[in-house]
Amino acid sequence: SVTPTPSPIPTPLLPQYRDERIQKLHKFLSDKQSPLAPYAEFIIAQADLYDIGWTKLVSIAGIESGYGTKNPDKSYNAWGINKWVNGKRSFAYFNSWEESIAYTSEMLHRLYKPSEVRSIQKRYCPESDNCNPAWADIVTSNTNAILAVSE
């Protein structure tokens, strides 16, 4: 018999969220023509699993890649994630949106204080990398825009 190859990351059993966040986030991402729109429920489930705040992941994708509309083809990396490969930092490619959403959610949980956007900016987008000095303000503005969506 053939043993199936495990997926690169375990997918947690996701509860069926039936709250306004899913519809709000789906509408927001659809309005932005984001490839992340179909993953609104998964994004919220991962945010809840890792306690990172349900708008944070999408808000960061907003500044880093226009909500996934301006990232390298088939990279599934709307967050500008870099990984170290052979001692060099290089742009990370993922196998799917689910993989990148789960990876980035876990990373944010592990490396940053959940509610402090400025704390995230210091490591995620430091001045030494010539990052936009308004990064945290833009992420906060993106968060506010998502929260303001009416159904």
GROMACS .gro file of C-alpha atoms in nm:
model
  151
    1SER     CA    1   0.000   0.000   0.000
    2VAL     CA    2   0.103   0.359  -0.057
    3THR     CA    3   0.152   0.585   0.244
    4PRO     CA    4   0.046   0.943   0.176
    5THR     CA    5   0.314   1.207   0.214
    6PRO     CA    6   0.231   1.440   0.503
    7SER     CA    7   0.168   1.802   0.418
    8PRO     CA    8   0.451   2.044   0.498
    9ILE     CA    9   0.258   2.185   0.795
   10PRO     CA   10  -0.015   2.020   0.995
   11THR     CA   11  -0.351   2.182   0.937
   12PRO     CA   12  -0.535   2.223   1.265
   13LEU     CA   13  -0.896   2.118   1.284
   14LEU     CA   14  -1.074   2.441   1.221
   15PRO     CA   15  -1.397   2.519   1.399
   16GLN     CA   16  -1.670   2.652   1.174
   17TYR     CA   17  -1.665   3.021   1.250
   18ARG     CA   18  -1.992   3.186   1.174
   19ASP     CA   19  -1.932   3.537   1.283
   20GLU     CA   20  -1.919   3.873   1.117
   21ARG     CA   21  -1.539   3.871   1.093
   22ILE     CA   22  -1.542   3.621   0.806
   23GLN     CA   23  -1.788   3.816   0.595
   24LYS     CA   24  -1.620   4.147   0.679
   25LEU     CA   25  -1.273   4.021   0.591
   26HIS     CA   26  -1.392   3.842   0.277
   27LYS     CA   27  -1.567   4.156   0.154
   28PHE     CA   28  -1.264   4.374   0.234
   29LEU     CA   29  -1.024   4.143   0.050
   30SER     CA   30  -1.263   4.096  -0.242
   31ASP     CA   31  -1.291   4.472  -0.280
   32LYS     CA   32  -0.908   4.482  -0.298
   33GLN     CA   33  -0.913   4.202  -0.560
   34SER     CA   34  -0.690   4.005  -0.325
   35PRO     CA   35  -0.611   3.639  -0.385
   36LEU     CA   36  -0.646   3.604  -0.008
   37ALA     CA   37  -1.025   3.665  -0.015
   38PRO     CA   38  -1.118   3.294  -0.037
   39TYR     CA   39  -0.901   3.233   0.271
   40ALA     CA   40  -1.080   3.476   0.504
   41GLU     CA   41  -1.207   3.199   0.731
   42PHE     CA   42  -0.866   3.029   0.741
   43ILE     CA   43  -0.693   3.361   0.821
   44ILE     CA   44  -0.930   3.421   1.111
   45ALA     CA   45  -0.891   3.064   1.237
   46GLN     CA   46  -0.510   3.096   1.232
   47ALA     CA   47  -0.526   3.436   1.403
   48ASP     CA   48  -0.741   3.285   1.677
   49LEU     CA   49  -0.520   2.978   1.705
   50TYR     CA   50  -0.208   3.192   1.751
   51ASP     CA   51  -0.378   3.481   1.933
   52ILE     CA   52  -0.243   3.748   1.700
   53GLY     CA   53  -0.553   3.955   1.631
   54TRP     CA   54  -0.761   3.874   1.325
   55THR     CA   55  -0.677   4.188   1.125
   56LYS     CA   56  -0.301   4.196   1.183
   57LEU     CA   57  -0.198   3.936   0.925
   58VAL     CA   58  -0.403   4.099   0.650
   59SER     CA   59  -0.296   4.450   0.747
   60ILE     CA   60   0.069   4.354   0.712
   61ALA     CA   61  -0.004   4.194   0.373
   62GLY     CA   62  -0.160   4.527   0.273
   63ILE     CA   63   0.162   4.723   0.309
   64GLU     CA   64   0.396   4.443   0.200
   65SER     CA   65   0.219   4.335  -0.120
   66GLY     CA   66  -0.108   4.520  -0.175
   67TYR     CA   67  -0.295   4.232  -0.005
   68GLY     CA   68  -0.120   3.969  -0.216
   69THR     CA   69  -0.169   4.143  -0.549
   70LYS     CA   70   0.196   4.251  -0.589
   71ASN     CA   71   0.409   3.954  -0.492
   72PRO     CA   72   0.615   3.722  -0.714
   73ASP     CA   73   0.401   3.478  -0.912
   74LYS     CA   74   0.333   3.150  -0.731
   75SER     CA   75   0.527   3.261  -0.423
   76TYR     CA   76   0.216   3.266  -0.206
   77ASN     CA   77   0.408   3.521   0.002
   78ALA     CA   78   0.201   3.833   0.058
   79TRP     CA   79   0.405   3.925   0.367
   80GLY     CA   80   0.751   3.970   0.220
   81ILE     CA   81   0.880   3.686   0.437
   82ASN     CA   82   1.248   3.608   0.399
   83LYS     CA   83   1.417   3.288   0.508
   84TRP     CA   84   1.783   3.211   0.562
   85VAL     CA   85   1.914   2.967   0.300
   86ASN     CA   86   2.283   2.873   0.296
   87GLY     CA   87   2.370   3.173   0.513
   88LYS     CA   88   2.185   3.421   0.291
   89ARG     CA   89   1.852   3.587   0.340
   90SER     CA   90   1.622   3.530   0.045
   91PHE     CA   91   1.256   3.579  -0.040
   92ALA     CA   92   1.051   3.281   0.077
   93TYR     CA   93   0.831   3.079  -0.157
   94PHE     CA   94   0.547   2.875  -0.013
   95ASN     CA   95   0.351   2.588  -0.167
   96SER     CA   96   0.007   2.739  -0.098
   97TRP     CA   97  -0.174   3.031   0.060
   98GLU     CA   98  -0.265   2.805   0.351
   99GLU     CA   99   0.101   2.724   0.415
  100SER     CA  100   0.207   3.090   0.410
  101ILE     CA  101  -0.087   3.203   0.625
  102ALA     CA  102  -0.011   2.935   0.885
  103TYR     CA  103   0.365   3.004   0.876
  104THR     CA  104   0.325   3.380   0.909
  105SER     CA  105   0.063   3.352   1.183
  106GLU     CA  106   0.286   3.123   1.389
  107MET     CA  107   0.587   3.348   1.327
  108LEU     CA  108   0.402   3.659   1.443
  109HIS     CA  109   0.289   3.476   1.755
  110ARG     CA  110   0.637   3.346   1.830
  111LEU     CA  111   0.840   3.658   1.758
  112TYR     CA  112   0.622   3.956   1.842
  113LYS     CA  113   0.396   4.090   2.112
  114PRO     CA  114   0.046   4.026   1.978
  115SER     CA  115  -0.094   4.377   2.011
  116GLU     CA  116   0.204   4.603   1.954
  117VAL     CA  117   0.241   4.699   1.588
  118ARG     CA  118   0.540   4.924   1.660
  119SER     CA  119   0.712   4.633   1.831
  120ILE     CA  120   0.654   4.427   1.517
  121GLN     CA  121   0.795   4.702   1.294
  122LYS     CA  122   1.126   4.715   1.484
  123ARG     CA  123   1.209   4.360   1.381
  124TYR     CA  124   0.987   4.297   1.080
  125CYS     CA  125   1.060   4.619   0.895
  126PRO     CA  126   1.359   4.792   1.059
  127GLU     CA  127   1.493   5.131   0.953
  128SER     CA  128   1.825   4.960   0.873
  129ASP     CA  129   1.646   4.782   0.584
  130ASN     CA  130   1.529   5.119   0.448
  131CYS     CA  131   1.172   5.027   0.533
  132ASN     CA  132   0.893   5.278   0.513
  133PRO     CA  133   0.908   5.478   0.841
  134ALA     CA  134   0.528   5.493   0.839
  135TRP     CA  135   0.499   5.110   0.828
  136ALA     CA  136   0.329   5.077   1.170
  137ASP     CA  137   0.092   5.365   1.095
  138ILE     CA  138  -0.004   5.208   0.762
  139VAL     CA  139  -0.062   4.866   0.923
  140THR     CA  140  -0.281   5.036   1.185
  141SER     CA  141  -0.468   5.226   0.913
  142ASN     CA  142  -0.520   4.901   0.720
  143THR     CA  143  -0.658   4.740   1.036
  144ASN     CA  144  -0.898   5.028   1.088
  145ALA     CA  145  -1.015   5.001   0.723
  146ILE     CA  146  -1.091   4.630   0.769
  147LEU     CA  147  -1.282   4.696   1.092
  148ALA     CA  148  -1.482   4.973   0.923
  149VAL     CA  149  -1.622   4.746   0.650
  150SER     CA  150  -1.996   4.717   0.674
  151GLU     CA  151  -2.181   4.416   0.541
   0.00000   0.00000   0.00000
